[in-house]
């Protein structure tokens, strides 16, 4: 027994000039999400993506479609011939199935869409006819204003889809259509959420993680990779590049003023990220930085950090409250991993009183005494890229 | 690889691995089944119980209850006894394992009152201090035999004696003698464990600390002592620990107990002690030269207290614990770190805080086993020196200016 999942996408219609590119990307992403399900097939009729799977795989397929950016919603549909009797019978079956469920609906309505104008009845006529039959055969009352159950009818060429309700998908744009971002990923709560938000707007992502052995243990690296795998389930991350950062951190700390240490580290991270971004042909950097979340995240410091980057720096969380970020982390599935206690244990590298108004000139004065190019080159040379595919 | 983290977990003995696999293969039947296969499984289980009873010095195997490990054995001893007792007051030492401390906190949430007895600076809880904490309604006293972080031996027999004396003191009456639970997880195999003469009511041990399997532990229950089960079901283990028996694990625990008892009865334990002592002298010597004494000093975390033979806790004032541990790790030396300071992820060590270790001191725990060789101990001494040379410069400049 085969099932069809009818997937809807909305926003990309607005991009009329690029519509075909967006649709192709979305189709490819849907295909990638369900690729390993046995016997899966995909086609794109009448402004929808149809996923065909064996009935036994429907739940698994739906769980994956809920994580495909660019999809707005989807429904598991019965396919019937373009014949009003067949449509009515399918709608009755859908209503009975809903009435047998643990939460039976109190009322319903029919919502029809006629994509194939050759069908002899108009949408409202279809709804009226099918609705009358459902009432006659099941006794379920109609409420067109606030229905507990909406039975959808979509008339496509040669096939009509009948379905009960729809499930929400995350929306946004197909991953990859906005370019490639390099995410500065750590083991905290914020950066995975920042990556997810960037991916939701169509950025494909690779990540870079700055590792500082022996001050940070293997478990912290494993934790970052675990977070990366959660993002990969949303097709939001392809790889993590682990960059050794201890030497850079040590040189900066021993050279610069203590209160400037955090800004100096982050400026160096931007430079190393740019160098890794060159290898990966990234279009932008993405960070989990937030305005004012910790003392050092002032607008002045963020400006001084940004000054070291060659690429556009996206900070999707810049204006989020912590509770908003945390709620998203729970939805994405990164929260439980992020709160595991394998954070940087020691504050050896973080001054007690970081500057809140770093000036680029001060940072540059310290950097001028160091061989910044060599530090960046050494970090990149020592890096290891781990694929999450 | 130099593995000096045996107080965290030990490598299962080859005989144990083989026994676990064989038991899983041969004795898949449910010991509760009435047929011959069930009887064979029961016989395997009872042999394991005999072996554990011999290690613990129990009078009969029937005094041993198998559990899922040290934590469950501690919970069954502490919570099980508190639930059965009339009193609603608990006395536990401040250096107990979280299995005891957090179980006691659970009981506080159910209306019990808790007195926590601090140790002295040598890492020992004094029997007098325990006696002073007693009240007429004290239900359970829980003191570990060997502390897991420091290796210090606690005066459990003296505490048991004190409890018995208090019971016979007319001035103390009316009073029921409190139940004495002893966490012997770090003691088994390393210090004499004669439960029959220890004076305790329940004693907990764990399999994976004695080269046995994880997920297997035992609780000795003094004949006549009363505890309530933590849950109910098929009433296995005398009805005190329901659940289909973890036969492979418990058979493995039995074999491990047998091996460790033989080691204890021979010269094995003294050999471990000698190696540990030699290691400590070597560390102190290797850090005493001019180059090293300029950057750090090292001292035993505790002194003056009786210690179990396998644990060496060393303190490094002014150095950070976890980086030292990771620097050792890059040299293939595996130990444990503790510190009294709260870090962002991990909490501070309640044991180190209780004995007054300041929050800028790294504490490393090296724990030995019968498998530790002299060459490994020497390798650890050399690696420790290198690790300190690597880490010390990181703390003496920069951020502290």
Short mmCIF file of C-alpha atoms in Angstrom, two decimals, chain B:
data_model
loop_
_atom_site.label_atom_id
_atom_site.label_comp_id
_atom_site.label_asym_id
_atom_site.label_seq_id
_atom_site.Cartn_x
_atom_site.Cartn_y
_atom_site.Cartn_z
CA UNK B 1 48.49 4.04 27.92
CA UNK B 2 48.95 4.52 31.64
CA UNK B 3 45.64 4.08 33.40
CA UNK B 4 45.65 5.52 36.91
CA UNK B 5 41.91 6.12 37.27
CA UNK B 6 40.99 2.83 38.90
CA UNK B 7 38.93 4.53 41.59
CA UNK B 8 36.65 5.68 38.76
CA UNK B 9 36.48 2.27 37.12
CA UNK B 10 38.67 -0.75 36.59
CA UNK B 11 39.30 -2.92 33.60
CA UNK B 12 37.28 -6.14 33.94
CA UNK B 13 39.51 -9.16 34.50
CA UNK B 14 39.66 -11.55 31.53
CA UNK B 15 38.14 -14.25 33.76
CA UNK B 16 35.25 -11.87 34.47
CA UNK B 17 34.64 -11.09 30.80
CA UNK B 18 34.65 -14.78 30.02
CA UNK B 19 32.32 -15.61 32.91
CA UNK B 20 29.87 -12.88 31.88
CA UNK B 21 29.80 -14.11 28.30
CA UNK B 22 29.45 -17.73 29.35
CA UNK B 23 26.66 -16.97 31.79
CA UNK B 24 24.81 -14.91 29.18
CA UNK B 25 25.16 -17.78 26.74
CA UNK B 26 24.45 -20.73 29.02
CA UNK B 27 22.05 -19.33 31.57
CA UNK B 28 19.58 -17.38 29.50
CA UNK B 29 16.65 -18.95 31.30
CA UNK B 30 14.91 -16.99 34.01
CA UNK B 31 16.16 -18.07 37.45
CA UNK B 32 12.54 -17.85 38.61
CA UNK B 33 11.43 -20.50 36.10
CA UNK B 34 10.45 -23.82 37.63
CA UNK B 35 12.22 -25.99 35.05
CA UNK B 36 15.74 -27.38 34.98
CA UNK B 37 17.18 -24.46 33.03
CA UNK B 38 15.83 -22.09 35.66
CA UNK B 39 17.39 -24.25 38.34
CA UNK B 40 20.75 -24.15 36.59
CA UNK B 41 20.56 -20.35 36.36
CA UNK B 42 19.70 -20.18 40.05
CA UNK B 43 22.68 -22.37 40.91
CA UNK B 44 24.99 -20.04 38.95
CA UNK B 45 23.51 -17.08 40.78
CA UNK B 46 23.89 -18.69 44.19
CA UNK B 47 27.51 -19.55 43.49
CA UNK B 48 28.10 -15.86 42.72
CA UNK B 49 26.38 -14.96 45.96
CA UNK B 50 28.75 -17.27 47.85
CA UNK B 51 31.72 -15.61 46.22
CA UNK B 52 30.54 -12.12 47.15
CA UNK B 53 29.76 -13.28 50.69
CA UNK B 54 33.34 -14.55 51.06
CA UNK B 55 34.80 -11.24 49.85
CA UNK B 56 32.64 -9.26 52.27
CA UNK B 57 33.16 -11.64 55.17
CA UNK B 58 29.46 -12.42 55.53
CA UNK B 59 28.43 -15.39 57.66
CA UNK B 60 26.10 -16.75 54.98
CA UNK B 61 25.45 -16.05 51.32
CA UNK B 62 21.82 -15.31 52.14
CA UNK B 63 22.93 -11.99 53.62
CA UNK B 64 23.92 -10.71 50.16
CA UNK B 65 21.45 -8.86 47.93
CA UNK B 66 22.48 -8.19 44.37
CA UNK B 67 21.84 -4.74 42.90
CA UNK B 68 22.54 -2.75 39.75
CA UNK B 69 25.66 -1.25 41.30
CA UNK B 70 27.00 0.85 44.13
CA UNK B 71 24.45 3.63 43.79
CA UNK B 72 21.49 1.29 44.05
CA UNK B 73 23.08 -0.58 46.94
CA UNK B 74 23.60 2.74 48.74
CA UNK B 75 20.05 3.87 48.03
CA UNK B 76 18.61 0.55 49.18
CA UNK B 77 20.67 0.68 52.38
CA UNK B 78 19.94 4.30 53.21
CA UNK B 79 16.43 4.89 51.89
CA UNK B 80 15.35 1.31 52.58
CA UNK B 81 16.37 1.59 56.24
CA UNK B 82 15.00 5.12 56.68
CA UNK B 83 11.64 4.06 55.27
CA UNK B 84 11.42 1.16 57.72
CA UNK B 85 12.58 3.13 60.78
CA UNK B 86 10.39 5.12 63.15
CA UNK B 87 12.73 8.09 63.45
CA UNK B 88 12.89 10.85 60.89
CA UNK B 89 16.48 12.03 61.40
CA UNK B 90 19.50 11.10 59.32
CA UNK B 91 23.21 11.54 60.02
CA UNK B 92 25.62 11.34 57.07
CA UNK B 93 29.18 12.46 56.64
CA UNK B 94 29.99 15.44 54.44
CA UNK B 95 32.37 13.39 52.31
CA UNK B 96 29.91 10.69 51.27
CA UNK B 97 29.47 9.79 47.62
CA UNK B 98 26.59 11.60 45.87
CA UNK B 99 24.74 8.26 45.95
CA UNK B 100 24.35 8.81 49.69
CA UNK B 101 24.22 12.61 49.89
CA UNK B 102 21.59 13.02 47.18
CA UNK B 103 19.54 10.08 48.45
CA UNK B 104 19.58 11.78 51.85
CA UNK B 105 18.42 15.00 50.19
CA UNK B 106 15.58 13.08 48.57
CA UNK B 107 14.53 11.94 52.04
CA UNK B 108 14.69 15.52 53.29
CA UNK B 109 12.18 16.33 50.57
CA UNK B 110 9.93 13.70 52.15
CA UNK B 111 10.12 15.27 55.59
CA UNK B 112 13.26 13.77 57.09
CA UNK B 113 15.81 15.96 58.85
CA UNK B 114 19.45 15.69 57.94
CA UNK B 115 22.61 16.36 59.91
CA UNK B 116 25.82 16.43 57.86
CA UNK B 117 28.98 15.71 59.84
CA UNK B 118 32.08 17.48 58.51
CA UNK B 119 35.47 15.77 58.33
CA UNK B 120 38.65 17.07 59.90
CA UNK B 121 41.35 18.52 57.66
CA UNK B 122 42.93 15.10 57.24
CA UNK B 123 39.80 13.89 55.47
CA UNK B 124 38.46 11.77 58.30
CA UNK B 125 35.05 11.99 59.94
CA UNK B 126 35.58 11.63 63.67
CA UNK B 127 33.45 9.10 65.53
CA UNK B 128 32.89 11.62 68.34
CA UNK B 129 31.41 14.11 65.88
CA UNK B 130 29.05 11.44 64.56
CA UNK B 131 27.97 10.59 68.13
CA UNK B 132 27.40 14.26 68.89
CA UNK B 133 25.04 14.50 65.90
CA UNK B 134 22.77 11.68 67.16
CA UNK B 135 19.28 12.43 68.34
CA UNK B 136 16.72 10.17 69.96
CA UNK B 137 14.90 10.02 66.61
CA UNK B 138 17.97 9.29 64.48
CA UNK B 139 16.93 6.60 62.00
CA UNK B 140 20.03 6.04 59.89
CA UNK B 141 23.71 6.88 60.12
CA UNK B 142 25.69 6.58 56.91
CA UNK B 143 29.49 6.76 56.78
CA UNK B 144 31.68 5.42 54.01
CA UNK B 145 34.58 3.09 54.71
CA UNK B 146 37.02 4.63 52.21
CA UNK B 147 36.55 8.05 50.67
CA UNK B 148 36.67 7.93 46.90
CA UNK B 149 38.45 11.24 46.33
CA UNK B 150 41.03 11.11 49.09
CA UNK B 151 41.38 7.41 49.88
CA UNK B 152 41.07 8.12 53.59
CA UNK B 153 39.75 5.30 55.78
CA UNK B 154 36.87 6.28 58.03
CA UNK B 155 36.51 4.95 61.59
CA UNK B 156 33.41 2.90 60.83
CA UNK B 157 34.03 0.23 63.49
CA UNK B 158 34.48 2.92 66.11
CA UNK B 159 31.24 4.59 65.00
CA UNK B 160 29.45 1.23 65.16
CA UNK B 161 30.84 0.68 68.64
CA UNK B 162 29.68 4.14 69.67
CA UNK B 163 26.17 3.46 68.41
CA UNK B 164 26.02 0.22 70.37
CA UNK B 165 27.26 1.95 73.53
CA UNK B 166 24.73 4.76 73.16
CA UNK B 167 21.98 2.19 72.88
CA UNK B 168 22.92 0.72 76.25
CA UNK B 169 23.28 4.09 77.95
CA UNK B 170 20.25 4.67 80.18
CA UNK B 171 20.71 8.43 79.83
CA UNK B 172 20.10 8.16 76.11
CA UNK B 173 16.84 6.30 76.36
CA UNK B 174 14.28 6.01 75.01
CA UNK B 175 16.16 5.35 71.82
CA UNK B 176 16.28 2.83 69.04
CA UNK B 177 19.73 2.07 67.82
CA UNK B 178 20.07 3.82 64.44
CA UNK B 179 20.67 1.75 61.35
CA UNK B 180 24.31 2.06 60.25
CA UNK B 181 24.84 2.00 56.51
CA UNK B 182 28.38 1.77 55.15
CA UNK B 183 29.37 2.60 51.58
CA UNK B 184 32.31 0.24 51.01
CA UNK B 185 32.48 0.74 47.25
CA UNK B 186 36.07 2.05 47.35
CA UNK B 187 37.09 -0.25 50.17
CA UNK B 188 36.25 -3.67 48.77
CA UNK B 189 39.38 -5.59 48.02
CA UNK B 190 41.67 -2.92 49.42
CA UNK B 191 40.96 -2.75 53.14
CA UNK B 192 39.86 -5.59 55.39
CA UNK B 193 36.11 -5.92 55.04
CA UNK B 194 34.64 -8.25 57.65
CA UNK B 195 31.02 -7.24 57.67
CA UNK B 196 30.22 -9.82 60.35
CA UNK B 197 32.38 -7.93 62.85
CA UNK B 198 32.16 -4.40 61.41
CA UNK B 199 29.03 -3.56 63.38
CA UNK B 200 27.16 -2.14 60.40
CA UNK B 201 23.66 -3.05 59.30
CA UNK B 202 24.09 -2.65 55.57
CA UNK B 203 27.27 -2.47 53.47
CA UNK B 204 27.37 -1.57 49.76
CA UNK B 205 29.90 -2.64 47.13
CA UNK B 206 30.17 -2.23 43.36
CA UNK B 207 31.44 -4.64 40.69
CA UNK B 208 33.28 -2.31 38.35
CA UNK B 209 35.60 -1.01 41.07
CA UNK B 210 37.02 -4.49 41.58
CA UNK B 211 37.64 -5.53 37.96
CA UNK B 212 34.07 -6.78 37.67
CA UNK B 213 31.32 -5.70 35.27
CA UNK B 214 29.45 -2.40 35.37
CA UNK B 215 25.79 -2.60 36.30
CA UNK B 216 26.44 -5.10 39.09
CA UNK B 217 26.71 -4.40 42.81
CA UNK B 218 25.70 -5.89 46.12
CA UNK B 219 24.33 -4.95 49.50
CA UNK B 220 25.14 -6.95 52.59
CA UNK B 221 22.24 -7.00 55.01
CA UNK B 222 22.87 -7.92 58.64
CA UNK B 223 20.59 -10.74 59.75
CA UNK B 224 17.73 -9.11 61.60
CA UNK B 225 18.26 -5.68 60.09
CA UNK B 226 15.12 -4.32 58.49
CA UNK B 227 14.93 -2.43 55.24
CA UNK B 228 12.06 -1.72 52.87
CA UNK B 229 12.38 -2.34 49.13
CA UNK B 230 12.64 0.73 46.91
CA UNK B 231 10.09 -0.76 44.54
CA UNK B 232 8.06 -3.93 44.28
CA UNK B 233 7.51 -6.51 41.59
CA UNK B 234 8.49 -10.14 41.19
CA UNK B 235 10.06 -10.17 44.68
CA UNK B 236 13.46 -11.45 43.65
CA UNK B 237 16.38 -10.98 46.09
CA UNK B 238 14.27 -11.85 49.14
CA UNK B 239 11.60 -9.43 47.97
CA UNK B 240 13.91 -6.49 48.59
CA UNK B 241 15.03 -5.93 45.04
CA UNK B 242 12.46 -6.91 42.45
CA UNK B 243 13.46 -7.36 38.83
CA UNK B 244 14.69 -10.25 36.75
CA UNK B 245 18.20 -11.05 37.91
CA UNK B 246 21.14 -9.57 35.99
CA UNK B 247 22.60 -13.03 35.90
CA UNK B 248 25.62 -12.40 33.64
CA UNK B 249 26.54 -9.27 35.59
CA UNK B 250 26.17 -10.90 38.98
CA UNK B 251 28.06 -14.01 37.94
CA UNK B 252 30.80 -11.66 36.73
CA UNK B 253 30.70 -9.82 40.04
CA UNK B 254 31.11 -13.15 41.82
CA UNK B 255 34.18 -14.06 39.79
CA UNK B 256 35.64 -10.59 40.37
CA UNK B 257 35.01 -10.92 44.10
CA UNK B 258 36.74 -14.28 44.11
CA UNK B 259 39.81 -12.86 42.35
CA UNK B 260 40.04 -9.82 44.57
CA UNK B 261 39.61 -11.87 47.75
CA UNK B 262 42.53 -14.06 46.73
CA UNK B 263 44.62 -10.97 46.04
CA UNK B 264 43.75 -9.51 49.42
CA UNK B 265 44.58 -12.74 51.19
CA UNK B 266 47.97 -12.82 49.44
CA UNK B 267 50.48 -10.01 49.25
CA UNK B 268 48.69 -8.17 46.40
CA UNK B 269 47.30 -5.31 48.40
CA UNK B 270 50.58 -4.54 50.11
CA UNK B 271 52.26 -4.52 46.70
CA UNK B 272 49.77 -1.89 45.51
CA UNK B 273 50.41 0.17 48.61
CA UNK B 274 54.17 -0.03 48.11
CA UNK B 275 53.85 1.05 44.49
CA UNK B 276 51.54 3.94 45.40
CA UNK B 277 53.94 5.11 48.14
CA UNK B 278 56.91 4.86 45.79
CA UNK B 279 54.98 6.89 43.20
CA UNK B 280 54.24 9.64 45.70
CA UNK B 281 57.87 9.86 46.79
CA UNK B 282 58.95 9.98 43.15
CA UNK B 283 56.51 12.78 42.30
CA UNK B 284 57.67 14.86 45.24
CA UNK B 285 61.28 14.27 44.30
CA UNK B 286 60.76 15.06 40.64
CA UNK B 287 59.17 18.40 41.48
CA UNK B 288 61.68 19.37 44.14
CA UNK B 289 64.52 20.53 41.90
CA UNK B 290 65.14 24.23 41.33
CA UNK B 291 63.43 24.39 37.96
CA UNK B 292 60.21 22.84 39.24
CA UNK B 293 60.04 24.33 42.69
CA UNK B 294 60.21 27.74 41.02
CA UNK B 295 56.91 27.14 39.26
CA UNK B 296 54.93 24.99 41.63
CA UNK B 297 54.89 22.93 44.73
CA UNK B 298 53.18 19.64 45.34
CA UNK B 299 51.87 18.12 48.50
CA UNK B 300 49.68 15.22 49.49
CA UNK B 301 46.12 16.53 49.72
CA UNK B 302 45.74 14.94 53.15
CA UNK B 303 48.22 13.71 55.71
CA UNK B 304 48.05 11.94 59.00
CA UNK B 305 45.01 9.84 58.20
CA UNK B 306 44.95 6.12 57.50
CA UNK B 307 44.64 5.64 53.77
CA UNK B 308 43.50 2.89 51.44
CA UNK B 309 46.43 1.50 49.44
CA UNK B 310 45.30 2.43 45.94
CA UNK B 311 44.55 6.17 46.02
CA UNK B 312 47.03 9.01 45.76
CA UNK B 313 45.58 12.50 45.97
CA UNK B 314 48.09 15.25 45.24
CA UNK B 315 47.58 19.00 45.45
CA UNK B 316 49.15 21.68 43.28
CA UNK B 317 48.51 25.15 44.68
CA UNK B 318 48.00 27.81 42.03
CA UNK B 319 47.49 25.39 39.15
CA UNK B 320 44.20 24.61 37.37
CA UNK B 321 43.01 21.03 37.67
CA UNK B 322 41.34 20.20 34.39
CA UNK B 323 44.05 21.59 32.09
CA UNK B 324 46.60 19.55 34.05
CA UNK B 325 44.46 16.49 33.56
CA UNK B 326 44.16 17.11 29.82
CA UNK B 327 47.89 17.78 29.56
CA UNK B 328 48.46 14.38 31.19
CA UNK B 329 45.95 12.88 28.81
CA UNK B 330 47.93 14.08 25.79
CA UNK B 331 50.78 12.03 27.27
CA UNK B 332 48.50 8.98 27.53
CA UNK B 333 48.24 9.19 31.32
CA UNK B 334 44.67 8.96 32.57
CA UNK B 335 43.82 10.19 36.06
CA UNK B 336 41.07 12.28 37.70
CA UNK B 337 40.92 15.93 38.62
CA UNK B 338 39.14 17.70 41.37
CA UNK B 339 38.97 21.21 42.58
CA UNK B 340 37.16 23.12 45.24
CA UNK B 341 36.18 25.90 42.85
CA UNK B 342 32.95 25.91 40.96
CA UNK B 343 33.62 25.86 37.26
CA UNK B 344 31.10 26.78 34.64
CA UNK B 345 30.10 23.25 33.79
CA UNK B 346 31.06 21.02 36.66
CA UNK B 347 30.38 21.75 40.26
CA UNK B 348 33.13 21.97 42.82
CA UNK B 349 34.15 18.90 44.76
CA UNK B 350 32.18 18.81 48.00
CA UNK B 351 34.88 16.60 49.50
CA UNK B 352 37.74 18.99 48.77
CA UNK B 353 35.67 21.94 49.95
CA UNK B 354 34.85 20.05 53.16
CA UNK B 355 38.52 19.55 54.05
CA UNK B 356 39.37 23.17 53.28
CA UNK B 357 41.24 22.90 49.99
CA UNK B 358 41.30 26.44 48.60
CA UNK B 359 39.76 27.16 45.23
CA UNK B 360 43.02 27.94 43.46
CA UNK B 361 44.51 24.52 44.08
CA UNK B 362 44.41 21.71 41.57
CA UNK B 363 43.88 18.28 43.05
CA UNK B 364 44.77 15.24 40.99
CA UNK B 365 43.79 11.72 41.96
CA UNK B 366 45.93 8.86 40.78
CA UNK B 367 44.37 5.53 41.62
CA UNK B 368 46.19 2.24 41.28
CA UNK B 369 45.13 -1.33 40.71
CA UNK B 370 46.71 -4.74 40.81
CA UNK B 371 47.47 -4.23 37.11
CA UNK B 372 49.56 -1.09 37.61
CA UNK B 373 53.24 -1.70 36.91
CA UNK B 374 56.30 0.09 38.26
CA UNK B 375 57.11 1.27 34.72
CA UNK B 376 53.67 2.83 34.46
CA UNK B 377 54.05 4.62 37.74
CA UNK B 378 57.44 5.95 36.58
CA UNK B 379 55.89 7.05 33.27
CA UNK B 380 53.19 8.94 35.15
CA UNK B 381 55.80 10.74 37.27
CA UNK B 382 57.62 11.91 34.13
CA UNK B 383 54.40 12.91 32.37
CA UNK B 384 53.25 14.87 35.39
CA UNK B 385 56.44 16.90 35.40
CA UNK B 386 56.01 17.68 31.69
CA UNK B 387 52.36 18.56 32.14
CA UNK B 388 53.17 21.03 34.88
CA UNK B 389 55.90 22.61 32.75
CA UNK B 390 53.31 23.01 29.99
CA UNK B 391 50.50 24.38 32.12
CA UNK B 392 52.25 26.51 34.74
CA UNK B 393 53.32 29.32 32.36
CA UNK B 394 49.71 29.70 31.30
CA UNK B 395 48.63 30.81 34.72
CA UNK B 396 51.56 32.93 35.72
CA UNK B 397 51.17 35.63 33.07
CA UNK B 398 48.50 37.42 31.11
CA UNK B 399 45.04 37.39 32.53
CA UNK B 400 46.21 37.77 36.10
CA UNK B 401 48.11 40.97 35.49
#
